[in-house]
Amino acid sequence: MAWKTTWLLFLVVGAAAVWTARPRTELLNVCMNAKHHKEKPGPEDKLHEQCSPWKKKACCSVNTSREAHKDISYLYRFNWDHCGKMEPACKRHFIQDTCLYECSPNLGPWIQEVNQSWRKERVLNVPLCKEDCQIWWEDCRTSYTCKTNWHKGWNWTSGYNQCPVRTACHRFDFYFPTPAALCNEIWSHSYKVSNYGRGSGRCIQMWFDPAQGNPNEEVARFYAETMSGAGLREVWPLRFGLVLMLLWLLN
């Protein structure tokens, strides 16, 4: 009987862990636990220029939205012009990328915990609409850079990012020969280019007209529901097996 008692206690603990699991409702309308994000999304009527599409429900403050439009701003001290002047058409995509990252409350399905000094969470493999990635690459291909991964490996001795020693400046299409190479690799796979297009409800749009509503709300809802459904399918067989085992032990 002792072994049955041990197994019974083991199953009770396991069952409690399974039954106390809750759907990940925090996947919708959430802000990352990161350097400049607000704790919860809310209205910000005066968001600056390219960040303004998120003014009805934003994870960024007005001041953050203004800094997102500056080079070497206090946000991250990042110098877009590390290989000479970046073309304005190119820079606007990086501003929009920053606005999406800082302001969007619709990235919950892709938020991951990280152990970094400047943030506790990041996004990983956000399905970026293929047109947004293609246009980003086309507008940037004639600008210059010296690295493929902009998250790490810079020389910060001057207080802002400079090219590491023994790296050379080349056109973007040297370091990023395809749109996917740019969007997937530049921020350590924060994005993953989608096969879906804008308006499909299956990919995140970096650019959208707020007068038509925020299309990323539908996208986040779809992926959150998909993830919740997958979780239930994984948990129920385990629950059923635990019940059968418990009944056998009690008998």
PDB file of C-alpha atoms in Angstrom:
ATOM      1  CA  MET A   1       0.000   0.000   0.000  1.00  0.00           C
ATOM      2  CA  ALA A   2       2.923   2.357   0.653  1.00  0.00           C
ATOM      3  CA  TRP A   3       3.796   2.520  -3.024  1.00  0.00           C
ATOM      4  CA  LYS A   4       0.184   3.267  -3.872  1.00  0.00           C
ATOM      5  CA  THR A   5       0.157   6.115  -1.360  1.00  0.00           C
ATOM      6  CA  THR A   6       3.335   7.519  -2.904  1.00  0.00           C
ATOM      7  CA  TRP A   7       1.880   7.321  -6.402  1.00  0.00           C
ATOM      8  CA  LEU A   8      -1.362   8.864  -5.198  1.00  0.00           C
ATOM      9  CA  LEU A   9       0.487  11.853  -3.736  1.00  0.00           C
ATOM     10  CA  PHE A  10       2.524  12.205  -6.935  1.00  0.00           C
ATOM     11  CA  LEU A  11      -0.606  12.202  -9.065  1.00  0.00           C
ATOM     12  CA  VAL A  12      -2.414  14.682  -6.844  1.00  0.00           C
ATOM     13  CA  VAL A  13       0.499  17.116  -7.168  1.00  0.00           C
ATOM     14  CA  GLY A  14       0.677  16.572 -10.943  1.00  0.00           C
ATOM     15  CA  ALA A  15      -3.055  16.932 -11.364  1.00  0.00           C
ATOM     16  CA  ALA A  16      -3.056  20.139  -9.337  1.00  0.00           C
ATOM     17  CA  ALA A  17      -0.379  21.608 -11.616  1.00  0.00           C
ATOM     18  CA  VAL A  18      -2.375  20.705 -14.703  1.00  0.00           C
ATOM     19  CA  TRP A  19      -5.762  21.808 -13.423  1.00  0.00           C
ATOM     20  CA  THR A  20      -4.475  25.127 -12.122  1.00  0.00           C
ATOM     21  CA  ALA A  21      -3.102  26.004 -15.576  1.00  0.00           C
ATOM     22  CA  ARG A  22      -5.011  28.910 -17.049  1.00  0.00           C
ATOM     23  CA  PRO A  23      -5.482  30.030 -20.657  1.00  0.00           C
ATOM     24  CA  ARG A  24      -2.893  32.637 -21.607  1.00  0.00           C
ATOM     25  CA  THR A  25      -5.383  35.498 -21.680  1.00  0.00           C
ATOM     26  CA  GLU A  26      -2.479  37.918 -21.281  1.00  0.00           C
ATOM     27  CA  LEU A  27      -1.697  37.400 -24.970  1.00  0.00           C
ATOM     28  CA  LEU A  28      -4.161  40.138 -25.944  1.00  0.00           C
ATOM     29  CA  ASN A  29      -3.840  43.869 -25.251  1.00  0.00           C
ATOM     30  CA  VAL A  30      -0.585  43.627 -23.329  1.00  0.00           C
ATOM     31  CA  CYS A  31       2.686  45.518 -23.142  1.00  0.00           C
ATOM     32  CA  MET A  32       6.108  43.949 -22.923  1.00  0.00           C
ATOM     33  CA  ASN A  33       8.121  44.163 -19.739  1.00  0.00           C
ATOM     34  CA  ALA A  34      10.863  46.144 -21.429  1.00  0.00           C
ATOM     35  CA  LYS A  35      12.851  49.340 -21.064  1.00  0.00           C
ATOM     36  CA  HIS A  36      10.364  52.025 -22.165  1.00  0.00           C
ATOM     37  CA  HIS A  37       7.009  50.238 -22.312  1.00  0.00           C
ATOM     38  CA  LYS A  38       4.057  51.244 -20.183  1.00  0.00           C
ATOM     39  CA  GLU A  39       2.681  48.638 -17.789  1.00  0.00           C
ATOM     40  CA  LYS A  40      -0.672  48.524 -19.590  1.00  0.00           C
ATOM     41  CA  PRO A  41      -1.855  49.873 -22.961  1.00  0.00           C
ATOM     42  CA  GLY A  42      -4.015  52.976 -22.990  1.00  0.00           C
ATOM     43  CA  PRO A  43      -4.932  56.026 -25.091  1.00  0.00           C
ATOM     44  CA  GLU A  44      -2.202  58.525 -25.979  1.00  0.00           C
ATOM     45  CA  ASP A  45      -3.814  61.237 -28.088  1.00  0.00           C
ATOM     46  CA  LYS A  46      -0.588  63.088 -28.895  1.00  0.00           C
ATOM     47  CA  LEU A  47       1.657  60.281 -30.147  1.00  0.00           C
ATOM     48  CA  HIS A  48       4.227  61.693 -32.546  1.00  0.00           C
ATOM     49  CA  GLU A  49       3.997  61.292 -36.339  1.00  0.00           C
ATOM     50  CA  GLN A  50       4.696  57.685 -37.364  1.00  0.00           C
ATOM     51  CA  CYS A  51       3.681  56.358 -33.938  1.00  0.00           C
ATOM     52  CA  SER A  52       0.259  58.053 -34.136  1.00  0.00           C
ATOM     53  CA  PRO A  53      -1.601  54.986 -35.548  1.00  0.00           C
ATOM     54  CA  TRP A  54      -1.437  53.490 -32.034  1.00  0.00           C
ATOM     55  CA  LYS A  55      -2.859  56.515 -30.212  1.00  0.00           C
ATOM     56  CA  LYS A  56      -6.166  54.828 -29.269  1.00  0.00           C
ATOM     57  CA  LYS A  57      -4.389  52.020 -27.427  1.00  0.00           C
ATOM     58  CA  ALA A  58      -0.630  52.355 -26.967  1.00  0.00           C
ATOM     59  CA  CYS A  59       2.149  50.780 -24.929  1.00  0.00           C
ATOM     60  CA  CYS A  60       4.333  53.854 -25.484  1.00  0.00           C
ATOM     61  CA  SER A  61       4.221  57.318 -23.964  1.00  0.00           C
ATOM     62  CA  VAL A  62       4.182  60.550 -25.956  1.00  0.00           C
ATOM     63  CA  ASN A  63       7.813  61.187 -25.071  1.00  0.00           C
ATOM     64  CA  THR A  64       8.855  57.710 -26.224  1.00  0.00           C
ATOM     65  CA  SER A  65       7.093  58.299 -29.539  1.00  0.00           C
ATOM     66  CA  ARG A  66       9.018  61.548 -30.045  1.00  0.00           C
ATOM     67  CA  GLU A  67      12.345  59.945 -29.213  1.00  0.00           C
ATOM     68  CA  ALA A  68      11.597  57.134 -31.678  1.00  0.00           C
ATOM     69  CA  HIS A  69      11.946  59.689 -34.483  1.00  0.00           C
ATOM     70  CA  LYS A  70      15.392  60.928 -33.379  1.00  0.00           C
ATOM     71  CA  ASP A  71      18.799  59.587 -34.278  1.00  0.00           C
ATOM     72  CA  ILE A  72      20.883  58.615 -31.232  1.00  0.00           C
ATOM     73  CA  SER A  73      17.884  59.283 -28.996  1.00  0.00           C
ATOM     74  CA  TYR A  74      17.872  58.508 -25.285  1.00  0.00           C
ATOM     75  CA  LEU A  75      15.826  55.353 -25.985  1.00  0.00           C
ATOM     76  CA  TYR A  76      18.782  53.178 -27.001  1.00  0.00           C
ATOM     77  CA  ARG A  77      21.527  55.609 -28.167  1.00  0.00           C
ATOM     78  CA  PHE A  78      21.375  53.895 -31.554  1.00  0.00           C
ATOM     79  CA  ASN A  79      22.992  55.598 -34.537  1.00  0.00           C
ATOM     80  CA  TRP A  80      21.206  54.762 -37.776  1.00  0.00           C
ATOM     81  CA  ASP A  81      23.957  56.599 -39.701  1.00  0.00           C
ATOM     82  CA  HIS A  82      26.796  54.306 -38.604  1.00  0.00           C
ATOM     83  CA  CYS A  83      27.938  53.900 -42.227  1.00  0.00           C
ATOM     84  CA  GLY A  84      27.178  57.368 -43.524  1.00  0.00           C
ATOM     85  CA  LYS A  85      23.841  59.054 -43.934  1.00  0.00           C
ATOM     86  CA  MET A  86      20.977  56.561 -44.129  1.00  0.00           C
ATOM     87  CA  GLU A  87      18.506  57.348 -46.911  1.00  0.00           C
ATOM     88  CA  PRO A  88      15.338  59.000 -45.523  1.00  0.00           C
ATOM     89  CA  ALA A  89      13.137  56.419 -47.286  1.00  0.00           C
ATOM     90  CA  CYS A  90      15.049  53.710 -45.446  1.00  0.00           C
ATOM     91  CA  LYS A  91      15.085  55.429 -42.071  1.00  0.00           C
ATOM     92  CA  ARG A  92      11.316  55.815 -42.034  1.00  0.00           C
ATOM     93  CA  HIS A  93      11.014  52.003 -41.910  1.00  0.00           C
ATOM     94  CA  PHE A  94      13.265  51.845 -38.867  1.00  0.00           C
ATOM     95  CA  ILE A  95      11.211  54.577 -37.205  1.00  0.00           C
ATOM     96  CA  GLN A  96       8.050  52.631 -37.982  1.00  0.00           C
ATOM     97  CA  ASP A  97       9.672  49.443 -36.695  1.00  0.00           C
ATOM     98  CA  THR A  98      10.522  51.258 -33.449  1.00  0.00           C
ATOM     99  CA  CYS A  99       6.966  52.568 -33.151  1.00  0.00           C
ATOM    100  CA  LEU A 100       5.541  49.082 -33.648  1.00  0.00           C
ATOM    101  CA  TYR A 101       7.896  47.636 -31.034  1.00  0.00           C
ATOM    102  CA  GLU A 102       7.342  50.377 -28.459  1.00  0.00           C
ATOM    103  CA  CYS A 103       3.655  51.150 -29.010  1.00  0.00           C
ATOM    104  CA  SER A 104       1.805  48.043 -30.183  1.00  0.00           C
ATOM    105  CA  PRO A 105      -0.402  46.169 -27.662  1.00  0.00           C
ATOM    106  CA  ASN A 106      -0.900  43.382 -30.236  1.00  0.00           C
ATOM    107  CA  LEU A 107       2.379  41.468 -29.955  1.00  0.00           C
ATOM    108  CA  GLY A 108       1.377  39.288 -27.010  1.00  0.00           C
ATOM    109  CA  PRO A 109       1.394  35.919 -28.837  1.00  0.00           C
ATOM    110  CA  TRP A 110       5.094  36.402 -29.604  1.00  0.00           C
ATOM    111  CA  ILE A 111       6.367  37.777 -26.287  1.00  0.00           C
ATOM    112  CA  GLN A 112       9.127  35.682 -24.704  1.00  0.00           C
ATOM    113  CA  GLU A 113      10.926  36.050 -21.390  1.00  0.00           C
ATOM    114  CA  VAL A 114      14.605  37.018 -21.613  1.00  0.00           C
ATOM    115  CA  ASN A 115      17.372  37.552 -19.098  1.00  0.00           C
ATOM    116  CA  GLN A 116      18.764  40.875 -20.274  1.00  0.00           C
ATOM    117  CA  SER A 117      19.791  43.898 -18.248  1.00  0.00           C
ATOM    118  CA  TRP A 118      17.609  46.299 -20.212  1.00  0.00           C
ATOM    119  CA  ARG A 119      14.450  44.213 -20.594  1.00  0.00           C
ATOM    120  CA  LYS A 120      12.719  41.145 -19.198  1.00  0.00           C
ATOM    121  CA  GLU A 121      10.723  40.321 -22.323  1.00  0.00           C
ATOM    122  CA  ARG A 122      11.151  40.472 -26.091  1.00  0.00           C
ATOM    123  CA  VAL A 123       9.215  39.375 -29.178  1.00  0.00           C
ATOM    124  CA  LEU A 124      10.264  36.411 -31.281  1.00  0.00           C
ATOM    125  CA  ASN A 125       9.160  35.421 -34.807  1.00  0.00           C
ATOM    126  CA  VAL A 126       6.403  38.005 -35.195  1.00  0.00           C
ATOM    127  CA  PRO A 127       4.822  37.143 -38.594  1.00  0.00           C
ATOM    128  CA  LEU A 128       5.503  40.337 -40.532  1.00  0.00           C
ATOM    129  CA  CYS A 129       3.378  40.841 -43.657  1.00  0.00           C
ATOM    130  CA  LYS A 130       5.390  40.056 -46.766  1.00  0.00           C
ATOM    131  CA  GLU A 131       4.718  43.416 -48.450  1.00  0.00           C
ATOM    132  CA  ASP A 132       5.951  45.365 -45.432  1.00  0.00           C
ATOM    133  CA  CYS A 133       9.190  43.396 -45.477  1.00  0.00           C
ATOM    134  CA  GLN A 134       9.618  43.696 -49.252  1.00  0.00           C
ATOM    135  CA  ILE A 135       9.174  47.476 -49.262  1.00  0.00           C
ATOM    136  CA  TRP A 136      11.492  47.852 -46.253  1.00  0.00           C
ATOM    137  CA  TRP A 137      14.225  45.977 -48.123  1.00  0.00           C
ATOM    138  CA  GLU A 138      13.683  47.860 -51.389  1.00  0.00           C
ATOM    139  CA  ASP A 139      13.848  51.255 -49.674  1.00  0.00           C
ATOM    140  CA  CYS A 140      17.005  50.308 -47.742  1.00  0.00           C
ATOM    141  CA  ARG A 141      19.020  48.313 -50.255  1.00  0.00           C
ATOM    142  CA  THR A 142      21.100  51.336 -51.348  1.00  0.00           C
ATOM    143  CA  SER A 143      21.834  52.510 -47.791  1.00  0.00           C
ATOM    144  CA  TYR A 144      24.942  51.232 -46.009  1.00  0.00           C
ATOM    145  CA  THR A 145      25.633  49.131 -42.942  1.00  0.00           C
ATOM    146  CA  CYS A 146      28.414  46.905 -41.554  1.00  0.00           C
ATOM    147  CA  LYS A 147      26.479  44.146 -39.757  1.00  0.00           C
ATOM    148  CA  THR A 148      23.643  41.665 -40.201  1.00  0.00           C
ATOM    149  CA  ASN A 149      22.574  41.445 -36.544  1.00  0.00           C
ATOM    150  CA  TRP A 150      21.973  44.883 -35.071  1.00  0.00           C
ATOM    151  CA  HIS A 151      21.131  43.621 -31.600  1.00  0.00           C
ATOM    152  CA  LYS A 152      24.701  42.844 -30.587  1.00  0.00           C
ATOM    153  CA  GLY A 153      28.382  43.141 -31.458  1.00  0.00           C
ATOM    154  CA  TRP A 154      28.644  46.942 -31.784  1.00  0.00           C
ATOM    155  CA  ASN A 155      31.426  49.150 -30.476  1.00  0.00           C
ATOM    156  CA  TRP A 156      29.761  51.298 -27.783  1.00  0.00           C
ATOM    157  CA  THR A 157      32.875  53.075 -26.442  1.00  0.00           C
ATOM    158  CA  SER A 158      31.693  56.438 -27.759  1.00  0.00           C
ATOM    159  CA  GLY A 159      28.307  56.136 -26.046  1.00  0.00           C
ATOM    160  CA  TYR A 160      26.498  55.092 -29.203  1.00  0.00           C
ATOM    161  CA  ASN A 161      26.913  52.215 -31.633  1.00  0.00           C
ATOM    162  CA  GLN A 162      29.811  52.225 -34.074  1.00  0.00           C
ATOM    163  CA  CYS A 163      30.959  49.521 -36.457  1.00  0.00           C
ATOM    164  CA  PRO A 164      33.221  46.918 -34.834  1.00  0.00           C
ATOM    165  CA  VAL A 165      36.884  46.831 -35.759  1.00  0.00           C
ATOM    166  CA  ARG A 166      37.618  44.934 -38.977  1.00  0.00           C
ATOM    167  CA  THR A 167      34.105  45.271 -40.333  1.00  0.00           C
ATOM    168  CA  ALA A 168      33.418  47.056 -43.604  1.00  0.00           C
ATOM    169  CA  CYS A 169      30.504  49.188 -44.714  1.00  0.00           C
ATOM    170  CA  HIS A 170      28.604  47.814 -47.686  1.00  0.00           C
ATOM    171  CA  ARG A 171      25.192  48.340 -49.166  1.00  0.00           C
ATOM    172  CA  PHE A 172      22.301  46.728 -47.370  1.00  0.00           C
ATOM    173  CA  ASP A 173      21.820  44.203 -50.151  1.00  0.00           C
ATOM    174  CA  PHE A 174      25.369  42.954 -49.512  1.00  0.00           C
ATOM    175  CA  TYR A 175      24.586  42.057 -45.911  1.00  0.00           C
ATOM    176  CA  PHE A 176      20.908  41.352 -46.600  1.00  0.00           C
ATOM    177  CA  PRO A 177      20.628  39.783 -50.079  1.00  0.00           C
ATOM    178  CA  THR A 178      16.885  39.145 -49.737  1.00  0.00           C
ATOM    179  CA  PRO A 179      13.958  40.807 -47.934  1.00  0.00           C
ATOM    180  CA  ALA A 180      13.715  37.780 -45.625  1.00  0.00           C
ATOM    181  CA  ALA A 181      17.384  38.112 -44.676  1.00  0.00           C
ATOM    182  CA  LEU A 182      16.783  41.709 -43.594  1.00  0.00           C
ATOM    183  CA  CYS A 183      13.557  41.250 -41.673  1.00  0.00           C
ATOM    184  CA  ASN A 184      14.421  37.923 -40.041  1.00  0.00           C
ATOM    185  CA  GLU A 185      18.021  38.574 -39.047  1.00  0.00           C
ATOM    186  CA  ILE A 186      18.448  42.263 -38.259  1.00  0.00           C
ATOM    187  CA  TRP A 187      16.805  42.060 -34.810  1.00  0.00           C
ATOM    188  CA  SER A 188      17.717  38.467 -33.857  1.00  0.00           C
ATOM    189  CA  HIS A 189      14.555  36.954 -35.349  1.00  0.00           C
ATOM    190  CA  SER A 190      12.143  39.347 -33.713  1.00  0.00           C
ATOM    191  CA  TYR A 191      10.339  39.080 -37.053  1.00  0.00           C
ATOM    192  CA  LYS A 192       9.697  36.144 -39.324  1.00  0.00           C
ATOM    193  CA  VAL A 193       8.484  37.117 -42.773  1.00  0.00           C
ATOM    194  CA  SER A 194       5.030  35.712 -43.380  1.00  0.00           C
ATOM    195  CA  ASN A 195       3.718  34.130 -46.564  1.00  0.00           C
ATOM    196  CA  TYR A 196       0.526  36.087 -45.920  1.00  0.00           C
ATOM    197  CA  GLY A 197      -0.145  39.583 -47.170  1.00  0.00           C
ATOM    198  CA  ARG A 198      -1.643  42.730 -45.743  1.00  0.00           C
ATOM    199  CA  GLY A 199      -5.340  42.458 -44.931  1.00  0.00           C
ATOM    200  CA  SER A 200      -5.210  38.670 -44.563  1.00  0.00           C
ATOM    201  CA  GLY A 201      -5.689  38.737 -40.796  1.00  0.00           C
ATOM    202  CA  ARG A 202      -2.730  36.371 -40.487  1.00  0.00           C
ATOM    203  CA  CYS A 203       0.267  38.731 -40.388  1.00  0.00           C
ATOM    204  CA  ILE A 204       1.292  41.815 -38.444  1.00  0.00           C
ATOM    205  CA  GLN A 205       1.312  45.060 -40.413  1.00  0.00           C
ATOM    206  CA  MET A 206       4.024  47.554 -39.630  1.00  0.00           C
ATOM    207  CA  TRP A 207       2.115  50.147 -41.635  1.00  0.00           C
ATOM    208  CA  PHE A 208      -1.658  50.700 -41.453  1.00  0.00           C
ATOM    209  CA  ASP A 209      -4.251  53.459 -41.712  1.00  0.00           C
ATOM    210  CA  PRO A 210      -5.748  54.008 -38.244  1.00  0.00           C
ATOM    211  CA  ALA A 211      -8.874  55.446 -39.848  1.00  0.00           C
ATOM    212  CA  GLN A 212      -9.610  51.898 -40.993  1.00  0.00           C
ATOM    213  CA  GLY A 213      -8.939  50.450 -37.538  1.00  0.00           C
ATOM    214  CA  ASN A 214      -5.958  48.468 -36.301  1.00  0.00           C
ATOM    215  CA  PRO A 215      -5.712  45.239 -38.370  1.00  0.00           C
ATOM    216  CA  ASN A 216      -3.209  43.755 -35.934  1.00  0.00           C
ATOM    217  CA  GLU A 217      -5.934  43.278 -33.314  1.00  0.00           C
ATOM    218  CA  GLU A 218      -7.519  40.557 -35.459  1.00  0.00           C
ATOM    219  CA  VAL A 219      -4.115  38.969 -36.111  1.00  0.00           C
ATOM    220  CA  ALA A 220      -3.225  38.818 -32.417  1.00  0.00           C
ATOM    221  CA  ARG A 221      -6.656  37.354 -31.609  1.00  0.00           C
ATOM    222  CA  PHE A 222      -6.246  34.638 -34.244  1.00  0.00           C
ATOM    223  CA  TYR A 223      -2.834  33.525 -32.997  1.00  0.00           C
ATOM    224  CA  ALA A 224      -3.861  33.767 -29.328  1.00  0.00           C
ATOM    225  CA  GLU A 225      -6.859  31.510 -29.987  1.00  0.00           C
ATOM    226  CA  THR A 226      -4.690  29.117 -31.982  1.00  0.00           C
ATOM    227  CA  MET A 227      -2.173  28.899 -29.141  1.00  0.00           C
ATOM    228  CA  SER A 228      -4.889  28.421 -26.510  1.00  0.00           C
ATOM    229  CA  GLY A 229      -6.462  25.647 -28.581  1.00  0.00           C
ATOM    230  CA  ALA A 230      -3.128  23.887 -28.973  1.00  0.00           C
ATOM    231  CA  GLY A 231      -2.599  24.089 -25.236  1.00  0.00           C
ATOM    232  CA  LEU A 232      -5.948  22.477 -24.506  1.00  0.00           C
ATOM    233  CA  ARG A 233      -5.271  19.661 -26.967  1.00  0.00           C
ATOM    234  CA  GLU A 234      -1.989  18.955 -25.202  1.00  0.00           C
ATOM    235  CA  VAL A 235      -3.397  19.088 -21.658  1.00  0.00           C
ATOM    236  CA  TRP A 236      -6.624  17.055 -21.953  1.00  0.00           C
ATOM    237  CA  PRO A 237      -4.987  13.655 -22.755  1.00  0.00           C
ATOM    238  CA  LEU A 238      -2.782  14.132 -19.698  1.00  0.00           C
ATOM    239  CA  ARG A 239      -5.769  15.006 -17.546  1.00  0.00           C
ATOM    240  CA  PHE A 240      -7.702  11.961 -18.768  1.00  0.00           C
ATOM    241  CA  GLY A 241      -4.736   9.675 -18.131  1.00  0.00           C
ATOM    242  CA  LEU A 242      -4.314  11.029 -14.606  1.00  0.00           C
ATOM    243  CA  VAL A 243      -7.978  10.396 -13.831  1.00  0.00           C
ATOM    244  CA  LEU A 244      -7.754   6.775 -15.012  1.00  0.00           C
ATOM    245  CA  MET A 245      -4.580   6.192 -13.006  1.00  0.00           C
ATOM    246  CA  LEU A 246      -6.141   7.760  -9.922  1.00  0.00           C
ATOM    247  CA  LEU A 247      -9.232   5.558 -10.188  1.00  0.00           C
ATOM    248  CA  TRP A 248      -7.050   2.448 -10.537  1.00  0.00           C
ATOM    249  CA  LEU A 249      -5.047   3.328  -7.447  1.00  0.00           C
ATOM    250  CA  LEU A 250      -8.148   4.058  -5.382  1.00  0.00           C
ATOM    251  CA  ASN A 251      -9.564   0.662  -6.306  1.00  0.00           C
TER     252      ASN A 251
END
